[in-house]
């Protein structure tokens, strides 16, 4: 339930704070660093105040970072005319960087936990091994995605190379489900209703994204073919649209 609530809250805050984020992005980055550090500290030394414990939990578990990445990914499949896309599209890079900062705190904290588990159980726990392996793969994919979300890097890289590199977002998003499934598998098999709900939320969100991504790609292809047909009819040279124009 915490994951579902976090997704809703982050989506609402992204909408409400979109203009402020665009104008004062550095302040938000600093706040994210402070939040990541606070989440790690309060996980080790839980505060007496319940709301603070809950915030620390969702930050340190990576729920907030995942919600930010989910918002970023969904912007790429929404209709360009939708009010949500028009408001959030200009801050996709900022939201991505906020998610990266927060997930860095999650990675730093749980890398130690995973290494301790692997050191004690070794290969006898396949879920731990798979979870750690998928986490390493996620970090490898996250680094270039995060770096190229920085405006200066993106401008120097150029539009087409940047768009091709952003294809890494697809396996990155899919690996999140793999990683979540690995650490949720044991409690799910043990009958935990909360773990089952969280896994269902991850799976449903990623499945929804996949369906919308395919739908968007088909719509873009039809629009491109129609434009090419109109141009050829008028005698103009057809304009070829990149496959990745929908994601930019």
mmCIF file of C-alpha atoms in Angstrom:
data_model
loop_
_atom_site.group_PDB
_atom_site.id
_atom_site.type_symbol
_atom_site.label_atom_id
_atom_site.label_comp_id
_atom_site.label_asym_id
_atom_site.label_seq_id
_atom_site.Cartn_x
_atom_site.Cartn_y
_atom_site.Cartn_z
ATOM 1 C CA UNK A 1 0.000 0.000 0.000
ATOM 2 C CA UNK A 2 2.899 2.363 0.728
ATOM 3 C CA UNK A 3 4.164 1.958 -2.823
ATOM 4 C CA UNK A 4 0.769 2.771 -4.308
ATOM 5 C CA UNK A 5 0.352 5.816 -2.066
ATOM 6 C CA UNK A 6 3.864 6.992 -2.938
ATOM 7 C CA UNK A 7 3.127 6.760 -6.660
ATOM 8 C CA UNK A 8 0.012 8.897 -6.272
ATOM 9 C CA UNK A 9 1.679 11.479 -4.022
ATOM 10 C CA UNK A 10 4.743 11.824 -6.264
ATOM 11 C CA UNK A 11 2.574 12.187 -9.375
ATOM 12 C CA UNK A 12 0.507 14.935 -7.717
ATOM 13 C CA UNK A 13 3.568 16.767 -6.397
ATOM 14 C CA UNK A 14 5.236 16.547 -9.814
ATOM 15 C CA UNK A 15 2.220 18.313 -11.289
ATOM 16 C CA UNK A 16 1.934 20.941 -8.553
ATOM 17 C CA UNK A 17 5.658 21.749 -8.385
ATOM 18 C CA UNK A 18 6.471 21.494 -12.094
ATOM 19 C CA UNK A 19 6.980 25.218 -12.651
ATOM 20 C CA UNK A 20 8.992 25.669 -9.477
ATOM 21 C CA UNK A 21 11.155 22.679 -10.394
ATOM 22 C CA UNK A 22 11.930 24.184 -13.767
ATOM 23 C CA UNK A 23 12.835 27.560 -12.293
ATOM 24 C CA UNK A 24 14.713 26.390 -9.199
ATOM 25 C CA UNK A 25 15.976 22.923 -10.089
ATOM 26 C CA UNK A 26 19.183 23.225 -8.047
ATOM 27 C CA UNK A 27 17.213 23.769 -4.853
ATOM 28 C CA UNK A 28 15.264 20.595 -5.555
ATOM 29 C CA UNK A 29 18.476 18.649 -6.191
ATOM 30 C CA UNK A 30 19.906 19.809 -2.866
ATOM 31 C CA UNK A 31 16.655 18.885 -1.140
ATOM 32 C CA UNK A 32 16.831 15.419 -2.732
ATOM 33 C CA UNK A 33 20.368 14.934 -1.435
ATOM 34 C CA UNK A 34 19.234 15.943 2.052
ATOM 35 C CA UNK A 35 16.204 13.658 1.801
ATOM 36 C CA UNK A 36 18.319 10.685 0.695
ATOM 37 C CA UNK A 37 20.721 11.233 3.596
ATOM 38 C CA UNK A 38 17.895 11.688 6.080
ATOM 39 C CA UNK A 39 16.195 8.547 4.838
ATOM 40 C CA UNK A 40 19.350 6.505 5.357
ATOM 41 C CA UNK A 41 19.925 7.948 8.841
ATOM 42 C CA UNK A 42 16.348 7.425 10.000
ATOM 43 C CA UNK A 43 16.422 3.865 8.700
ATOM 44 C CA UNK A 44 19.348 3.130 11.010
ATOM 45 C CA UNK A 45 17.999 5.278 13.864
ATOM 46 C CA UNK A 46 14.185 5.366 13.482
ATOM 47 C CA UNK A 47 12.601 8.568 14.834
ATOM 48 C CA UNK A 48 9.768 8.499 17.357
ATOM 49 C CA UNK A 49 7.505 10.531 15.070
ATOM 50 C CA UNK A 50 5.492 8.168 12.846
ATOM 51 C CA UNK A 51 5.251 10.428 9.749
ATOM 52 C CA UNK A 52 9.047 10.798 9.693
ATOM 53 C CA UNK A 53 9.463 7.027 9.912
ATOM 54 C CA UNK A 54 7.076 6.558 7.017
ATOM 55 C CA UNK A 55 8.857 9.133 4.860
ATOM 56 C CA UNK A 56 12.228 7.575 5.670
ATOM 57 C CA UNK A 57 10.855 4.140 4.751
ATOM 58 C CA UNK A 58 9.494 5.077 1.313
ATOM 59 C CA UNK A 59 12.631 7.067 0.491
ATOM 60 C CA UNK A 60 15.074 4.395 1.584
ATOM 61 C CA UNK A 61 13.128 1.552 -0.022
ATOM 62 C CA UNK A 62 13.409 3.355 -3.347
ATOM 63 C CA UNK A 63 9.659 3.932 -3.699
ATOM 64 C CA UNK A 64 10.003 7.688 -4.243
ATOM 65 C CA UNK A 65 12.765 7.242 -6.821
ATOM 66 C CA UNK A 66 10.750 4.592 -8.652
ATOM 67 C CA UNK A 67 7.698 6.871 -8.670
ATOM 68 C CA UNK A 68 9.755 9.678 -10.206
ATOM 69 C CA UNK A 69 11.118 7.336 -12.881
ATOM 70 C CA UNK A 70 7.565 6.116 -13.550
ATOM 71 C CA UNK A 71 6.367 9.687 -14.130
ATOM 72 C CA UNK A 72 9.285 10.300 -16.499
ATOM 73 C CA UNK A 73 8.610 7.140 -18.486
ATOM 74 C CA UNK A 74 4.866 7.746 -18.719
ATOM 75 C CA UNK A 75 5.470 11.187 -20.215
ATOM 76 C CA UNK A 76 6.952 9.454 -23.252
ATOM 77 C CA UNK A 77 3.746 7.566 -24.050
ATOM 78 C CA UNK A 78 1.065 10.134 -23.315
ATOM 79 C CA UNK A 79 -0.601 12.066 -26.107
ATOM 80 C CA UNK A 80 1.380 15.198 -26.932
ATOM 81 C CA UNK A 81 -1.799 17.258 -26.614
ATOM 82 C CA UNK A 82 -2.632 16.024 -23.101
ATOM 83 C CA UNK A 83 -2.502 18.572 -20.291
ATOM 84 C CA UNK A 84 -0.368 16.256 -18.146
ATOM 85 C CA UNK A 85 2.294 15.852 -20.811
ATOM 86 C CA UNK A 86 2.369 19.544 -21.683
ATOM 87 C CA UNK A 87 2.934 20.434 -18.043
ATOM 88 C CA UNK A 88 5.462 17.734 -17.111
ATOM 89 C CA UNK A 89 7.358 17.203 -20.370
ATOM 90 C CA UNK A 90 9.552 20.294 -19.818
ATOM 91 C CA UNK A 91 10.776 18.900 -16.455
ATOM 92 C CA UNK A 92 11.371 15.272 -17.435
ATOM 93 C CA UNK A 93 15.145 15.685 -17.138
ATOM 94 C CA UNK A 94 14.827 17.314 -13.710
ATOM 95 C CA UNK A 95 12.504 14.586 -12.451
ATOM 96 C CA UNK A 96 14.925 11.972 -13.752
ATOM 97 C CA UNK A 97 17.833 13.566 -11.915
ATOM 98 C CA UNK A 98 15.812 13.767 -8.698
ATOM 99 C CA UNK A 99 15.053 10.061 -9.028
ATOM 100 C CA UNK A 100 18.738 9.342 -9.634
ATOM 101 C CA UNK A 101 19.816 11.220 -6.507
ATOM 102 C CA UNK A 102 17.287 9.397 -4.354
ATOM 103 C CA UNK A 103 18.064 5.973 -5.831
ATOM 104 C CA UNK A 104 21.763 6.595 -5.192
ATOM 105 C CA UNK A 105 20.965 6.690 -1.472
ATOM 106 C CA UNK A 106 19.010 3.450 -1.816
ATOM 107 C CA UNK A 107 21.884 1.795 -3.701
ATOM 108 C CA UNK A 108 24.520 2.903 -1.202
ATOM 109 C CA UNK A 109 22.531 1.640 1.764
ATOM 110 C CA UNK A 110 21.326 -1.681 0.381
ATOM 111 C CA UNK A 111 24.582 -2.571 -1.387
ATOM 112 C CA UNK A 112 26.024 -3.185 2.078
ATOM 113 C CA UNK A 113 22.982 -5.240 3.054
ATOM 114 C CA UNK A 114 23.157 -7.392 -0.090
ATOM 115 C CA UNK A 115 26.882 -7.987 0.296
ATOM 116 C CA UNK A 116 26.349 -9.120 3.881
ATOM 117 C CA UNK A 117 23.574 -11.496 2.799
ATOM 118 C CA UNK A 118 25.664 -12.913 -0.041
ATOM 119 C CA UNK A 119 28.605 -13.294 2.304
ATOM 120 C CA UNK A 120 26.543 -15.362 4.731
ATOM 121 C CA UNK A 121 24.390 -17.477 2.398
ATOM 122 C CA UNK A 122 26.355 -17.333 -0.853
ATOM 123 C CA UNK A 123 24.715 -18.961 -3.861
ATOM 124 C CA UNK A 124 22.309 -20.912 -1.634
ATOM 125 C CA UNK A 125 19.830 -18.029 -1.858
ATOM 126 C CA UNK A 126 19.040 -17.611 -5.566
ATOM 127 C CA UNK A 127 16.748 -14.643 -4.904
ATOM 128 C CA UNK A 128 19.576 -12.745 -3.204
ATOM 129 C CA UNK A 129 21.998 -13.545 -6.018
ATOM 130 C CA UNK A 130 19.478 -12.544 -8.706
ATOM 131 C CA UNK A 131 18.522 -9.418 -6.770
ATOM 132 C CA UNK A 132 22.137 -8.308 -6.468
ATOM 133 C CA UNK A 133 22.866 -9.119 -10.121
ATOM 134 C CA UNK A 134 19.851 -7.156 -11.335
ATOM 135 C CA UNK A 135 20.846 -4.271 -9.056
ATOM 136 C CA UNK A 136 24.316 -4.141 -10.613
ATOM 137 C CA UNK A 137 22.769 -4.166 -14.095
ATOM 138 C CA UNK A 138 20.437 -1.330 -13.075
ATOM 139 C CA UNK A 139 23.376 0.770 -11.878
ATOM 140 C CA UNK A 140 25.227 0.158 -15.167
ATOM 141 C CA UNK A 141 22.186 1.356 -17.123
ATOM 142 C CA UNK A 142 21.407 4.228 -14.763
ATOM 143 C CA UNK A 143 24.785 5.939 -15.075
ATOM 144 C CA UNK A 144 24.569 6.891 -18.788
ATOM 145 C CA UNK A 145 20.855 7.674 -18.507
ATOM 146 C CA UNK A 146 21.484 10.013 -15.579
ATOM 147 C CA UNK A 147 24.535 11.700 -17.078
ATOM 148 C CA UNK A 148 22.754 12.409 -20.354
ATOM 149 C CA UNK A 149 19.825 13.935 -18.473
ATOM 150 C CA UNK A 150 22.101 16.885 -17.678
ATOM 151 C CA UNK A 151 21.399 19.700 -20.146
ATOM 152 C CA UNK A 152 25.053 20.458 -20.929
ATOM 153 C CA UNK A 153 25.825 16.809 -21.699
ATOM 154 C CA UNK A 154 22.689 16.416 -23.781
ATOM 155 C CA UNK A 155 23.483 19.462 -25.914
ATOM 156 C CA UNK A 156 27.053 18.318 -26.543
ATOM 157 C CA UNK A 157 25.979 14.784 -27.356
ATOM 158 C CA UNK A 158 23.509 15.851 -30.015
ATOM 159 C CA UNK A 159 19.874 14.966 -30.564
ATOM 160 C CA UNK A 160 20.102 11.654 -32.410
ATOM 161 C CA UNK A 161 22.872 10.037 -30.306
ATOM 162 C CA UNK A 162 20.986 11.117 -27.183
ATOM 163 C CA UNK A 163 17.750 9.608 -28.422
ATOM 164 C CA UNK A 164 19.455 6.331 -29.299
ATOM 165 C CA UNK A 165 21.091 6.165 -25.887
ATOM 166 C CA UNK A 166 17.738 6.727 -24.220
ATOM 167 C CA UNK A 167 16.681 3.299 -25.452
ATOM 168 C CA UNK A 168 18.480 2.040 -22.363
ATOM 169 C CA UNK A 169 15.465 3.307 -20.407
ATOM 170 C CA UNK A 170 13.448 0.323 -21.651
ATOM 171 C CA UNK A 171 15.616 -2.446 -20.165
ATOM 172 C CA UNK A 172 16.195 -0.237 -17.111
ATOM 173 C CA UNK A 173 12.482 -0.019 -16.401
ATOM 174 C CA UNK A 174 12.014 -3.746 -17.032
ATOM 175 C CA UNK A 175 14.908 -4.639 -14.716
ATOM 176 C CA UNK A 176 13.223 -2.705 -11.926
ATOM 177 C CA UNK A 177 10.453 -5.307 -12.016
ATOM 178 C CA UNK A 178 13.026 -8.119 -11.987
ATOM 179 C CA UNK A 179 14.830 -6.577 -9.026
ATOM 180 C CA UNK A 180 11.593 -5.950 -7.138
ATOM 181 C CA UNK A 181 10.466 -9.495 -7.844
ATOM 182 C CA UNK A 182 13.698 -10.868 -6.399
ATOM 183 C CA UNK A 183 13.424 -9.140 -3.051
ATOM 184 C CA UNK A 184 9.644 -9.587 -2.846
ATOM 185 C CA UNK A 185 9.649 -13.258 -3.887
ATOM 186 C CA UNK A 186 10.297 -14.704 -0.444
ATOM 187 C CA UNK A 187 7.588 -12.722 1.412
ATOM 188 C CA UNK A 188 5.151 -13.297 -1.472
ATOM 189 C CA UNK A 189 5.749 -17.039 -1.280
ATOM 190 C CA UNK A 190 5.357 -16.738 2.471
ATOM 191 C CA UNK A 191 1.867 -15.317 2.025
ATOM 192 C CA UNK A 192 2.505 -11.614 2.667
ATOM 193 C CA UNK A 193 -0.441 -9.629 1.348
ATOM 194 C CA UNK A 194 1.537 -6.370 1.351
ATOM 195 C CA UNK A 195 4.413 -7.871 -0.652
ATOM 196 C CA UNK A 196 1.933 -9.380 -3.114
ATOM 197 C CA UNK A 197 0.233 -5.999 -3.543
ATOM 198 C CA UNK A 198 3.563 -4.250 -4.132
ATOM 199 C CA UNK A 199 4.605 -6.803 -6.736
ATOM 200 C CA UNK A 200 1.215 -6.456 -8.441
ATOM 201 C CA UNK A 201 1.609 -2.661 -8.527
ATOM 202 C CA UNK A 202 5.076 -2.938 -10.103
ATOM 203 C CA UNK A 203 3.857 -5.457 -12.676
ATOM 204 C CA UNK A 204 0.652 -3.569 -13.520
ATOM 205 C CA UNK A 205 2.441 -0.257 -13.958
ATOM 206 C CA UNK A 206 5.118 -1.749 -16.199
ATOM 207 C CA UNK A 207 2.522 -3.683 -18.220
ATOM 208 C CA UNK A 208 0.487 -0.492 -18.648
ATOM 209 C CA UNK A 209 3.579 1.329 -19.845
ATOM 210 C CA UNK A 210 4.326 -1.460 -22.336
ATOM 211 C CA UNK A 211 0.824 -1.344 -23.794
ATOM 212 C CA UNK A 212 0.863 2.459 -24.055
ATOM 213 C CA UNK A 213 4.349 2.400 -25.585
ATOM 214 C CA UNK A 214 3.221 0.050 -28.355
ATOM 215 C CA UNK A 215 0.070 2.087 -28.901
ATOM 216 C CA UNK A 216 2.085 5.290 -29.134
ATOM 217 C CA UNK A 217 4.579 3.749 -31.567
ATOM 218 C CA UNK A 218 1.758 2.575 -33.854
ATOM 219 C CA UNK A 219 0.101 5.992 -33.731
ATOM 220 C CA UNK A 220 3.375 7.726 -34.579
ATOM 221 C CA UNK A 221 3.971 5.335 -37.463
ATOM 222 C CA UNK A 222 0.512 6.005 -38.892
ATOM 223 C CA UNK A 223 1.062 9.758 -38.551
ATOM 224 C CA UNK A 224 4.452 9.476 -40.260
ATOM 225 C CA UNK A 225 3.041 7.411 -43.134
ATOM 226 C CA UNK A 226 0.171 9.869 -43.571
ATOM 227 C CA UNK A 227 2.567 12.821 -43.647
ATOM 228 C CA UNK A 228 4.794 11.044 -46.167
ATOM 229 C CA UNK A 229 1.774 10.238 -48.323
ATOM 230 C CA UNK A 230 0.597 13.858 -48.287
ATOM 231 C CA UNK A 231 4.090 15.114 -49.130
ATOM 232 C CA UNK A 232 4.466 12.696 -52.037
ATOM 233 C CA UNK A 233 1.046 13.675 -53.340
ATOM 234 C CA UNK A 234 1.977 17.341 -53.263
ATOM 235 C CA UNK A 235 5.289 16.599 -54.958
ATOM 236 C CA UNK A 236 7.395 17.494 -51.925
ATOM 237 C CA UNK A 237 10.167 15.265 -50.681
ATOM 238 C CA UNK A 238 8.881 13.004 -47.854
ATOM 239 C CA UNK A 239 10.044 13.880 -44.392
ATOM 240 C CA UNK A 240 11.274 10.881 -42.424
ATOM 241 C CA UNK A 241 10.415 10.899 -38.733
ATOM 242 C CA UNK A 242 12.746 9.183 -36.295
ATOM 243 C CA UNK A 243 11.412 6.205 -34.419
ATOM 244 C CA UNK A 244 12.511 7.952 -31.304
ATOM 245 C CA UNK A 245 10.845 11.287 -31.905
ATOM 246 C CA UNK A 246 7.968 10.169 -29.673
ATOM 247 C CA UNK A 247 10.217 9.846 -26.664
ATOM 248 C CA UNK A 248 12.111 13.109 -26.967
#
